[in-house]
XYZ file of C-alpha atoms in Angstrom:
754
model
C 59.959 123.966 117.424
C 62.392 123.439 115.110
C 65.520 123.394 117.502
C 63.810 121.158 119.553
C 63.694 118.933 117.192
C 67.513 119.546 116.534
C 67.961 118.567 120.352
C 65.915 115.212 120.191
C 68.093 114.751 117.076
C 71.214 115.251 118.667
C 70.133 113.263 121.700
C 70.398 110.250 119.457
C 73.313 108.641 119.704
C 72.338 106.112 117.172
C 70.439 108.441 114.540
C 73.340 111.374 114.943
C 76.218 108.334 113.965
C 74.199 107.635 110.920
C 73.424 111.067 109.967
C 78.265 112.134 110.492
C 78.197 108.232 108.147
C 75.530 109.431 105.918
C 77.280 112.656 105.393
C 80.224 111.291 104.158
C 79.261 108.684 101.949
C 77.310 111.923 99.784
C 80.530 114.210 100.384
C 82.819 111.100 99.222
C 80.621 109.909 96.275
C 80.055 113.509 95.013
C 83.767 114.396 95.383
C 84.792 111.620 93.744
C 81.934 110.800 90.973
C 83.593 112.749 88.913
C 86.656 110.823 88.635
C 84.856 107.625 87.678
C 82.894 109.578 85.207
C 84.217 111.974 83.303
C 82.700 114.952 81.037
C 80.586 113.675 77.658
C 80.881 114.840 74.240
C 78.093 114.750 71.870
C 79.948 114.393 68.368
C 79.160 113.174 64.990
C 81.701 112.382 62.123
C 82.341 115.343 60.376
C 81.700 117.313 62.997
C 83.507 120.807 64.031
C 84.889 120.316 67.061
C 84.379 123.577 69.471
C 86.935 122.864 71.785
C 89.909 120.128 72.086
C 89.450 116.970 74.193
C 92.003 115.387 75.635
C 92.071 112.001 77.762
C 90.719 111.856 81.108
C 93.357 109.559 82.441
C 96.443 107.539 81.081
C 94.688 104.085 79.417
C 95.468 101.589 76.649
C 94.426 102.563 72.834
C 92.979 98.757 72.289
C 91.873 99.798 68.747
C 95.508 100.956 67.237
C 97.184 98.617 69.576
C 95.033 95.736 67.936
C 95.595 97.320 64.747
C 99.412 97.291 64.976
C 99.262 93.772 66.351
C 97.572 92.633 63.198
C 99.848 94.861 60.826
C 102.831 92.380 63.076
C 100.925 89.474 62.156
C 100.526 89.621 58.923
C 104.343 90.747 58.351
C 104.737 86.897 59.617
C 106.180 84.821 56.892
C 104.090 81.171 56.873
C 106.481 78.998 58.661
C 107.329 75.545 56.240
C 109.054 72.384 56.656
C 111.153 70.602 54.970
C 109.876 67.359 53.115
C 113.376 65.440 52.287
C 111.129 62.165 50.875
C 109.854 64.428 48.097
C 113.584 63.902 46.335
C 113.554 60.164 46.836
C 110.115 60.211 45.162
C 111.276 62.211 42.466
C 114.560 60.083 42.123
C 112.254 56.565 41.949
C 109.958 58.385 39.241
C 113.311 58.927 37.182
C 114.014 55.221 37.673
C 110.573 54.176 37.228
C 110.642 55.949 33.773
C 113.485 54.602 32.262
C 113.408 51.240 33.498
C 109.560 51.294 31.517
C 111.129 52.777 28.560
C 114.291 49.967 28.116
C 111.374 46.978 28.978
C 109.005 48.589 26.312
C 112.401 48.848 23.697
C 113.280 45.270 24.808
C 109.935 43.601 24.492
C 108.756 42.213 20.689
C 105.895 44.202 18.981
C 104.184 41.295 19.582
C 103.649 40.830 22.993
C 103.396 44.007 23.766
C 99.432 44.703 24.581
C 97.400 46.706 22.417
C 93.899 46.301 23.443
C 93.786 48.659 25.526
C 95.555 51.420 23.245
C 93.540 53.701 21.907
C 95.084 54.667 18.218
C 93.270 57.869 15.805
C 92.457 56.765 11.957
C 95.437 58.501 10.901
C 97.736 56.216 12.834
C 95.833 52.903 12.193
C 96.378 53.833 8.270
C 100.177 54.762 8.745
C 100.761 51.332 10.821
C 98.847 49.793 7.494
C 101.052 51.097 4.872
C 104.360 51.042 7.148
C 105.099 48.370 9.455
C 108.445 49.972 11.328
C 106.461 52.966 11.856
C 103.747 50.617 13.243
C 106.474 48.921 15.832
C 107.999 52.214 17.032
C 104.054 53.737 17.193
C 102.310 50.929 19.370
C 105.721 50.885 21.774
C 105.557 54.828 21.856
C 101.608 53.942 23.159
C 102.682 51.841 25.543
C 105.052 53.531 27.248
C 102.907 56.991 26.904
C 99.890 54.383 28.772
C 102.233 52.466 31.412
C 104.413 55.798 33.045
C 102.985 59.030 34.978
C 104.781 61.980 33.496
C 103.227 64.310 30.617
C 105.784 64.371 27.704
C 105.190 65.505 24.302
C 105.244 62.111 21.497
C 108.277 63.476 19.967
C 109.852 63.581 23.554
C 108.573 59.529 23.768
C 110.101 58.731 20.155
C 113.127 59.822 21.484
C 113.679 58.506 24.589
C 112.876 55.138 22.423
C 115.710 55.825 19.725
C 118.656 56.474 22.407
C 121.303 53.398 22.363
C 122.368 51.907 25.675
C 125.180 54.515 26.190
C 122.803 57.805 25.403
C 119.526 55.748 27.492
C 122.067 55.381 30.424
C 124.064 58.400 30.643
C 120.961 60.350 30.686
C 119.296 58.808 33.131
C 122.426 59.223 35.391
C 122.848 62.583 33.962
C 118.863 63.617 35.467
C 119.188 61.343 38.333
C 122.071 63.680 39.663
C 120.680 67.172 38.884
C 117.215 66.638 40.497
C 119.203 65.043 43.479
C 121.491 68.666 43.368
C 118.325 70.369 42.868
C 116.993 69.450 45.871
C 119.989 69.730 47.907
C 120.441 73.154 46.819
C 116.840 74.157 46.748
C 114.036 74.952 48.728
C 111.323 74.267 46.116
C 107.953 76.108 46.695
C 104.950 76.260 44.122
C 106.611 78.202 42.475
C 108.844 75.968 40.151
C 110.340 78.443 38.145
C 113.765 78.173 40.033
C 113.721 74.632 39.585
C 113.339 74.958 36.081
C 115.906 77.462 35.679
C 118.363 75.242 37.824
C 117.792 72.175 35.490
C 118.053 74.494 32.507
C 121.408 74.951 33.184
C 122.708 72.300 34.133
C 121.888 70.334 30.828
C 122.878 73.576 29.050
C 126.398 72.996 29.713
C 126.448 68.624 29.576
C 127.923 66.936 26.747
C 124.887 65.666 25.157
C 123.171 66.796 21.984
C 120.396 69.569 21.218
C 117.541 66.544 20.918
C 118.951 64.554 24.307
C 119.361 68.153 26.576
C 115.679 68.915 25.577
C 114.338 65.684 26.280
C 116.339 65.450 29.764
C 115.000 69.359 30.585
C 111.548 67.952 29.517
C 111.740 65.007 31.712
C 113.180 66.742 34.285
C 110.663 69.613 34.267
C 107.400 67.345 34.187
C 109.000 65.304 37.013
C 110.367 68.512 39.636
C 107.440 69.057 42.400
C 107.643 70.906 45.840
C 109.854 69.855 48.967
C 108.346 72.547 50.703
C 105.220 72.437 52.819
C 103.219 75.028 55.075
C 103.210 74.978 58.800
C 99.973 76.144 59.837
C 100.350 74.864 63.325
C 104.062 76.889 63.472
C 102.766 80.060 61.855
C 99.989 80.159 63.787
C 102.500 80.463 67.095
C 105.036 82.934 65.135
C 101.837 85.092 64.246
C 101.017 85.249 68.449
C 104.238 85.502 69.630
C 104.825 88.946 66.630
C 100.964 89.688 68.599
C 102.607 89.663 72.079
C 105.841 91.386 71.217
C 103.609 94.443 70.096
C 103.784 97.128 72.947
C 100.353 98.345 73.563
C 99.552 102.139 72.635
C 98.833 104.381 75.112
C 96.832 107.116 75.469
C 98.424 109.732 77.731
C 96.130 111.810 80.462
C 95.918 114.883 79.092
C 96.194 113.695 75.832
C 94.936 115.758 72.817
C 92.104 113.390 71.265
C 90.389 115.437 69.332
C 92.061 118.993 68.053
C 89.779 122.455 68.349
C 88.390 123.382 65.129
C 89.318 120.358 63.095
C 86.485 118.168 61.911
C 85.908 114.730 63.911
C 86.905 111.298 62.242
C 85.507 107.858 62.659
C 88.721 106.806 64.240
C 88.121 110.002 66.904
C 84.455 108.707 68.019
C 86.273 105.352 68.690
C 89.090 106.688 70.908
C 86.216 108.697 72.542
C 84.393 105.833 73.618
C 87.133 104.020 74.532
C 87.744 106.568 77.328
C 84.304 106.180 78.328
C 83.819 110.208 77.248
C 81.174 109.462 74.544
C 77.719 111.127 75.377
C 75.842 108.480 73.269
C 76.682 105.440 75.757
C 75.765 105.851 79.186
C 76.337 102.715 80.498
C 79.539 103.360 81.759
C 79.113 106.424 83.530
C 76.061 104.186 85.224
C 78.229 101.357 86.185
C 81.147 103.973 87.357
C 78.579 105.280 89.659
C 77.302 102.591 91.157
C 80.540 100.785 91.314
C 81.845 104.127 92.895
C 78.615 103.849 96.005
C 79.781 100.075 96.595
C 83.472 100.596 97.429
C 82.522 103.324 99.402
C 80.007 101.966 101.314
C 82.488 98.632 102.137
C 85.059 101.512 103.039
C 82.970 103.120 105.920
C 81.754 100.234 106.748
C 84.887 98.497 107.804
C 86.126 102.059 109.354
C 83.206 101.835 111.412
C 83.526 98.594 112.711
C 87.393 98.999 113.123
C 86.953 101.871 115.501
C 83.679 100.680 117.192
C 85.641 97.514 118.026
C 89.018 98.373 118.827
C 88.994 102.117 119.556
C 85.276 102.798 122.240
C 87.217 105.761 123.014
C 86.988 107.270 119.184
C 83.372 105.675 118.487
C 81.701 109.614 120.184
C 79.839 111.775 118.161
C 82.404 114.283 118.541
C 85.619 112.278 117.380
C 83.756 110.440 114.315
C 83.206 113.835 113.067
C 86.625 115.413 113.079
C 87.636 111.936 111.561
C 85.379 112.156 108.676
C 86.199 115.949 108.468
C 89.841 115.146 108.360
C 88.823 112.199 105.769
C 86.668 114.587 103.522
C 88.766 116.815 103.663
C 92.089 114.496 101.979
C 89.776 113.378 99.760
C 88.664 116.577 98.414
C 92.383 118.487 98.405
C 93.233 114.791 96.042
C 90.302 115.615 93.425
C 91.365 119.233 93.163
C 95.323 119.143 93.071
C 95.289 116.341 91.173
C 93.962 118.317 88.077
C 97.790 120.247 88.345
C 99.888 117.332 89.488
C 98.591 114.129 91.720
C 102.224 114.803 93.302
C 101.272 118.230 94.780
C 98.644 116.066 97.125
C 99.740 116.972 100.743
C 99.560 112.970 101.102
C 101.177 113.276 104.988
C 98.736 115.772 106.592
C 95.589 114.136 107.465
C 97.868 111.221 108.891
C 99.999 113.631 111.029
C 96.583 115.707 112.427
C 94.939 112.024 113.044
C 97.991 111.228 115.101
C 98.233 114.180 117.196
C 94.409 114.614 117.698
C 92.927 111.170 118.307
C 95.086 108.439 118.084
C 98.364 106.731 116.368
C 97.453 103.337 115.620
C 93.618 104.182 114.673
C 95.541 107.643 112.414
C 97.812 104.451 110.843
C 94.658 102.402 110.047
C 92.366 105.045 108.856
C 94.650 106.722 106.300
C 95.725 103.283 104.758
C 92.024 102.405 104.479
C 91.386 106.138 102.999
C 94.205 105.453 100.397
C 91.640 103.600 98.150
C 89.770 106.930 97.627
C 92.933 108.978 96.865
C 93.694 106.203 94.497
C 90.312 107.167 92.624
C 90.646 110.924 93.086
C 93.752 110.420 91.222
C 92.700 107.952 88.045
C 94.846 104.846 90.004
C 97.496 106.644 89.572
C 99.836 103.504 91.173
C 103.027 105.792 92.571
C 100.711 108.148 94.188
C 98.725 105.206 96.005
C 102.030 103.938 97.171
C 103.212 107.304 98.492
C 99.789 107.752 100.596
C 100.236 104.266 102.517
C 104.050 105.540 103.033
C 102.792 108.724 104.217
C 99.921 107.056 106.496
C 102.480 105.242 108.475
C 105.850 107.794 108.329
C 103.088 110.551 109.228
C 102.378 108.941 112.441
C 105.506 107.362 113.478
C 107.199 110.425 112.906
C 105.875 112.365 115.935
C 105.368 110.026 118.511
C 108.468 111.275 120.052
C 107.886 114.941 119.397
C 108.193 117.995 122.130
C 107.405 121.111 119.849
C 105.331 122.505 117.169
C 108.427 122.504 115.290
C 109.025 118.646 115.326
C 106.110 118.920 112.814
C 107.930 120.846 110.061
C 111.285 118.594 111.035
C 109.254 115.189 110.451
C 107.880 117.040 107.087
C 111.700 117.529 105.955
C 111.978 113.605 106.862
C 108.868 112.741 104.884
C 110.093 114.604 102.072
C 113.603 112.810 101.689
C 111.445 109.632 101.104
C 109.280 110.777 99.129
C 111.932 111.877 96.952
C 113.137 108.158 96.519
C 109.600 107.301 96.122
C 108.718 109.467 93.429
C 112.552 109.255 91.554
C 111.642 105.017 91.993
C 108.069 104.980 90.776
C 108.272 107.664 88.471
C 109.541 105.278 85.511
C 106.517 102.719 86.165
C 104.396 104.931 84.584
C 103.985 105.899 80.865
C 105.792 109.750 80.808
C 108.645 108.363 82.691
C 111.227 110.640 80.926
C 113.823 112.349 83.125
C 112.777 115.550 82.738
C 109.002 114.421 84.178
C 111.135 112.722 86.969
C 112.584 115.921 88.263
C 109.319 117.609 87.915
C 107.150 115.112 89.638
C 110.393 115.472 92.444
C 109.836 119.439 93.176
C 106.223 118.818 93.211
C 106.707 116.365 95.780
C 109.054 118.249 97.887
C 105.968 121.060 97.463
C 103.726 118.708 98.914
C 105.368 117.348 102.068
C 106.542 120.075 103.094
C 102.906 121.424 102.241
C 102.366 119.105 104.844
C 104.096 120.116 107.576
C 102.105 123.993 106.995
C 99.085 122.618 106.635
C 99.503 121.075 110.236
C 100.643 123.370 112.178
C 98.483 125.774 110.705
C 94.924 123.772 111.209
C 95.985 121.934 114.392
C 95.249 124.918 116.719
C 91.767 125.416 115.248
C 90.910 121.666 115.607
C 92.130 121.857 119.022
C 89.991 124.733 119.906
C 86.595 123.513 117.597
C 86.760 119.880 119.248
C 88.415 120.964 122.659
C 91.451 118.297 121.618
C 94.804 118.597 124.449
C 97.444 117.008 121.866
C 100.755 116.101 122.771
C 101.741 119.663 121.835
C 99.745 121.312 123.589
C 100.132 119.733 126.690
C 103.523 119.650 126.514
C 103.595 123.841 125.865
C 101.566 123.949 129.214
C 104.185 122.055 130.905
C 106.444 125.222 130.346
C 107.255 127.084 133.816
C 107.194 129.908 131.800
C 102.701 129.226 131.738
C 101.856 132.530 133.940
C 99.363 130.242 136.244
C 102.768 127.512 136.663
C 104.664 131.550 136.821
C 102.104 132.720 139.202
C 102.113 129.097 141.440
C 105.952 129.274 142.025
C 105.893 132.680 143.078
C 102.695 132.785 145.512
C 102.795 129.314 146.780
C 106.458 127.744 146.468
C 105.570 124.637 148.623
C 102.270 123.858 146.476
C 104.695 124.527 143.558
C 107.199 122.035 144.906
C 104.207 119.260 145.479
C 102.902 119.742 142.141
C 105.958 119.150 140.888
C 106.931 115.756 143.049
C 103.381 114.881 142.324
C 103.685 115.269 138.764
C 107.317 112.955 138.581
C 105.641 110.353 140.480
C 102.285 110.609 137.723
C 104.559 110.456 135.151
C 106.550 106.772 135.893
C 103.101 105.642 137.466
C 101.449 106.223 133.975
C 104.533 105.174 131.506
C 104.406 101.700 133.673
C 100.688 101.255 132.879
C 100.598 102.457 129.594
C 98.429 105.402 130.131
C 99.144 109.066 128.911
C 102.350 109.881 130.425
C 102.616 113.604 129.474
C 98.783 114.051 130.633
C 99.246 112.626 133.956
C 102.541 115.220 134.091
C 101.084 118.057 133.156
C 97.870 117.568 135.233
C 99.235 117.376 138.062
C 101.387 120.280 137.171
C 97.750 121.810 137.499
C 95.832 119.590 139.909
C 96.414 122.013 143.258
C 96.491 125.601 141.406
C 93.179 126.111 143.572
C 95.390 126.423 147.010
C 96.667 130.305 145.409
C 93.738 132.022 146.669
C 94.253 130.771 149.860
C 97.596 129.398 149.774
C 99.199 129.799 153.648
C 96.340 127.485 155.045
C 98.059 124.471 153.574
C 100.399 123.011 155.176
C 103.288 122.920 152.562
C 103.184 126.923 151.991
C 103.725 127.043 155.946
C 106.910 127.638 156.324
C 107.926 128.691 159.568
C 104.523 129.646 160.742
C 101.803 127.803 163.177
C 99.169 126.344 161.081
C 96.439 128.949 160.757
C 93.641 126.383 161.320
C 94.544 125.876 164.847
C 92.388 129.171 165.062
C 89.596 127.756 163.384
C 86.735 125.920 163.386
C 86.715 122.750 162.029
C 83.726 123.810 159.565
C 85.401 126.848 158.436
C 88.766 125.199 157.760
C 86.887 122.238 155.870
C 85.224 124.644 153.716
C 89.133 126.016 153.053
C 90.474 122.727 152.630
C 87.411 121.618 150.050
C 87.097 125.396 148.530
C 90.861 124.387 146.590
C 89.392 122.461 144.234
C 86.319 124.995 143.286
C 88.965 127.524 143.115
C 91.253 125.749 140.869
C 88.176 125.258 138.790
C 87.806 128.822 138.523
C 91.297 129.610 137.652
C 91.488 127.135 135.020
C 88.508 128.712 133.340
C 90.102 132.120 133.492
C 93.658 131.301 132.192
C 92.000 128.857 129.875
C 93.639 125.475 130.500
C 91.917 122.824 128.789
C 89.143 120.431 129.707
C 90.957 117.182 130.385
C 92.788 119.813 133.074
C 89.648 120.360 134.517
C 88.749 117.324 135.053
C 91.728 116.502 137.113
C 91.644 119.261 138.911
C 87.849 118.511 139.692
C 88.544 114.961 140.267
C 92.256 114.692 142.209
C 89.938 114.434 145.461
C 87.307 112.857 144.118
C 84.535 112.051 146.944
C 87.030 111.630 149.626
C 86.484 112.464 153.407
C 88.499 114.828 154.919
C 88.861 113.127 157.946
C 90.719 115.435 160.249
C 88.629 118.180 160.530
C 85.496 115.400 160.962
C 86.851 113.827 163.961
C 88.052 117.113 164.870
C 84.406 118.162 164.681
C 82.362 114.909 165.749
C 85.036 114.993 169.033
C 84.359 118.632 170.041
C 80.653 118.547 168.809
C 77.980 118.618 171.461
C 75.623 117.148 169.454
C 78.263 114.800 167.501
C 75.559 112.945 166.148
C 74.311 115.823 164.192
C 78.115 116.250 162.321
C 77.410 114.853 158.834
C 80.497 113.294 156.754
C 78.579 115.033 153.825
C 79.797 118.664 154.989
C 82.986 117.027 155.445
C 83.787 115.400 151.597
C 85.089 117.136 148.464
C 82.352 117.406 146.335
C 83.888 115.352 143.323
C 83.167 113.543 141.222
C 85.554 110.510 141.581
C 88.404 110.004 139.091
C 86.904 109.309 135.483
C 90.231 109.093 133.811
C 93.748 106.416 134.563
C 95.689 109.263 134.429
C 93.122 111.510 136.915
C 93.349 107.930 138.956
C 96.792 108.149 138.891
C 97.083 111.930 140.189
C 94.756 110.802 143.084
C 96.855 108.353 144.590
C 100.329 110.389 143.673
C 98.481 113.620 145.769
C 97.962 111.728 147.963
C 101.109 109.204 148.572
C 103.449 112.129 148.044
C 101.631 114.128 150.776
C 101.650 111.320 153.207
C 104.856 110.481 152.715
C 106.440 114.120 153.518
C 104.485 114.109 156.661
C 106.814 111.309 157.974
C 109.347 112.568 160.344
C 112.234 110.118 159.744
C 111.450 108.493 156.327
C 113.199 104.656 155.970
C 112.041 102.957 152.623
C 109.884 100.479 155.455
C 107.924 103.238 156.316
C 108.033 104.768 153.031
C 106.434 101.408 151.627
C 104.083 100.835 154.359
C 102.441 104.275 153.875
C 102.245 103.986 149.982
C 100.330 100.546 150.740
C 98.166 101.980 153.339
C 97.218 104.813 150.989
C 96.264 103.272 147.827
C 94.643 100.445 149.591
C 92.668 103.097 152.106
C 91.849 104.345 148.433
C 90.646 100.834 147.081
C 88.448 100.200 149.741
C 86.970 103.347 149.645
C 85.833 102.936 145.860
C 87.332 106.226 144.630
C 89.227 104.652 141.892
C 86.159 102.309 140.964
C 85.401 105.066 137.726
C 88.737 105.277 136.438
C 89.228 102.192 134.449
C 92.636 101.278 136.906
C 92.899 97.128 137.193
C 94.258 95.570 140.123
C 97.474 95.310 138.115
C 97.822 98.650 136.825
C 97.506 99.221 140.581
C 100.199 96.877 141.558
C 102.572 98.917 138.647
C 101.493 102.417 140.091
C 102.784 100.958 143.713
C 106.048 100.072 142.270
C 106.656 102.749 140.469
C 105.763 105.656 143.485
C 108.235 103.675 145.762
C 110.841 103.712 142.889
C 109.828 107.292 142.861
C 110.010 108.204 146.371
C 113.237 106.087 147.511
C 115.078 108.587 145.029
C 113.061 111.889 146.721
C 113.063 110.879 150.090
C 116.324 109.805 150.734
C 116.823 112.770 153.033
C 114.720 115.926 154.595
C 115.414 119.123 153.974
C 114.454 121.698 157.443
C 112.786 124.764 155.917
C 114.115 127.977 157.927
C 110.769 129.289 160.591
C 109.419 133.001 159.663
C 108.166 134.476 162.150
C 103.688 135.047 162.337
C 103.402 136.613 165.090
C 101.252 139.327 163.227
C 99.209 136.629 161.758
C 98.373 134.593 164.522
C 97.096 137.797 166.383
C 94.526 138.605 163.275
C 93.862 135.273 163.019
C 92.536 135.031 166.704
C 89.781 137.931 165.305
C 88.956 136.305 162.217
C 84.906 134.869 162.541
C 84.600 134.391 158.583
C 85.836 133.400 155.159
C 85.593 136.830 154.243
C 87.937 138.428 156.794
C 89.963 135.188 155.853
C 90.518 136.309 152.112
C 91.403 139.870 153.228
C 94.022 138.835 155.271
C 95.278 136.394 152.249
C 95.862 139.164 150.548
C 97.812 140.777 153.068
C 99.780 137.990 153.270
C 100.246 137.034 149.625
C 101.555 140.674 149.303
C 104.180 140.170 152.641
C 104.929 137.155 151.041
C 106.118 138.605 147.567
C 107.750 140.852 149.942
C 109.530 138.224 151.476
C 110.773 136.536 148.518
C 112.535 139.627 147.240
C 114.879 139.103 149.986
C 118.527 137.490 148.756
C 117.768 133.854 151.105
C 114.880 133.627 149.565
C 115.885 133.833 145.735
C 118.120 131.151 146.544
C 115.387 129.428 147.726
C 112.757 129.776 144.945
C 116.308 128.588 142.234
C 116.670 125.462 144.274
C 112.737 125.060 143.719
C 113.221 125.999 139.844
C 115.999 123.521 139.658
C 113.985 120.710 141.095
C 111.878 121.449 138.504
C 113.848 121.506 135.998
C 114.848 117.428 137.039
């Protein structure tokens, strides 16, 4: 019951594709979730750390960075501007003081307004007793009230008592002193520097002591700051200082909390910053949701692209292979990133996809897969860029490969490219020391070579498991030393030669229409291996002997001719040829009619209406691939042109046109996806190839076959025919040992080499 349900599920194509993508989705999620949600730590301030806690990734320590920026801003002094008008204002105040003093001095006391002046009782008594004291007191009070300067009464008295010369000298000297002060100094709210300057200037003056002290006192009272704080400029300078601070980075694997030490509040803040503090799970939840969305979108894009542009790869078998390779690349990236992300064999999967599936599809899928590589390596920029480069280079370098060793050569090229990338990109990371760069280069070299070794090691297993014939496998099958090809050459040299010619024509035609030229060539080598069983019953092997079919009934001859397809399949299975080669053997005649024997049977039959056409047709099916269709045409064309007694360009062209037209009209090419444009290109390719092959005819020497002819007269069924075949093959091998026949074999081998 369970097996039946499994079988039903596997028959449901849409359900199977859903399962494939679903399993891939879950695998990628559970592989990468650890990269976005690191291990949590439940600690409190003062707890003793049971083990050292390391940073899971490179990240900016925003707390320390902010603290450094604050310190840098605090070090910036307030920006100031010099108010040049202050010196003028002070000079004006000096002039106002002295002009007012001079005015009051020269004014009669009776004319001085006193109503707003306030006198103490003692002052009033003094004014009544002494008229002089009264006059001086009124002028002092008036001056004190009219000027905006805080001087002692004694200072005002001295100022009013100065004679004209002293008065003028003091005014001038004080004005010059204050002017010089503002030229030399930037005076802020701390006036001590200004007062020291005034003091020093008056100490060296020629005034008497009282006048000096008066000048100092006036200067002290009139001086004021000429510096103003520029808040806007100060803010700008602080911001610039903060921007200049380099971010404080926490490096991957940097120890945050040491084993055996008490945990501090600052360390807990850093753990929170890294998202590995146990109390807050919001980061892990959001990271997991984000990862789910990224995986879903990426797989949808991949699936849509394959369905839209590479429908041949949109089969369950190929989708399983694609997803398997993708999961492998993500898993190995995740594992090796713990040691060093530069150890990841980034070119391995691109090379496998290019060899097993399709080169163009490999580039697209592996570039998209770089999203997952980036997540697996904690958004490592150099590794992501190298993954993109390896996806492209790993695919394109294998386009012109001939042997499996070329995979290793490609990995050496990739190694050189990766070394340059690693050295150049190392310096954009936090740890950009020369030693670190050398270590990364070493890892990168190992990874590049590992890509080639893994590709070679895994390729054969995947070829067998998914029944895929790669270019490498095809090239190996094309080796003349392959047992079956060697057997064909030794036992059916005519068929071997025919197969070589068909292979050359097929390769030219496949290249002309953009089909798989290697598959076409190799398929042509093996398409007639079934003729080995009864080789001398086929025209190309009847060198110097009469046609044995002349002694057989049309029915028996048809069974022999048609049987070479079935015999070819059996041999292909015995020698474990890939399914795609077996298909070419099976389809290279399609369901075509063996016309010669059909017409012969019909003409010689007493009841021609009972002769069925189906009995004289190949079992088929008709060609289902472009390469099989090309081989069908090349096989027919080569055999037909070979039958022309005196081939000329015109005869060859007419024969090629007739063969192709006949195959088209009979519908044998309806299932192989060849367009009329392709057919025309194939026709031209055949003509080009045949013009070189049949520029002259080769006359084969005749061999005596009387013994076989006598035996053929006694043959009544196909079993007796097989016995004769064994004898003939044996005698044929003996004949091939003769010097003149060895020479022919050498010529055939040379033709194969060409």
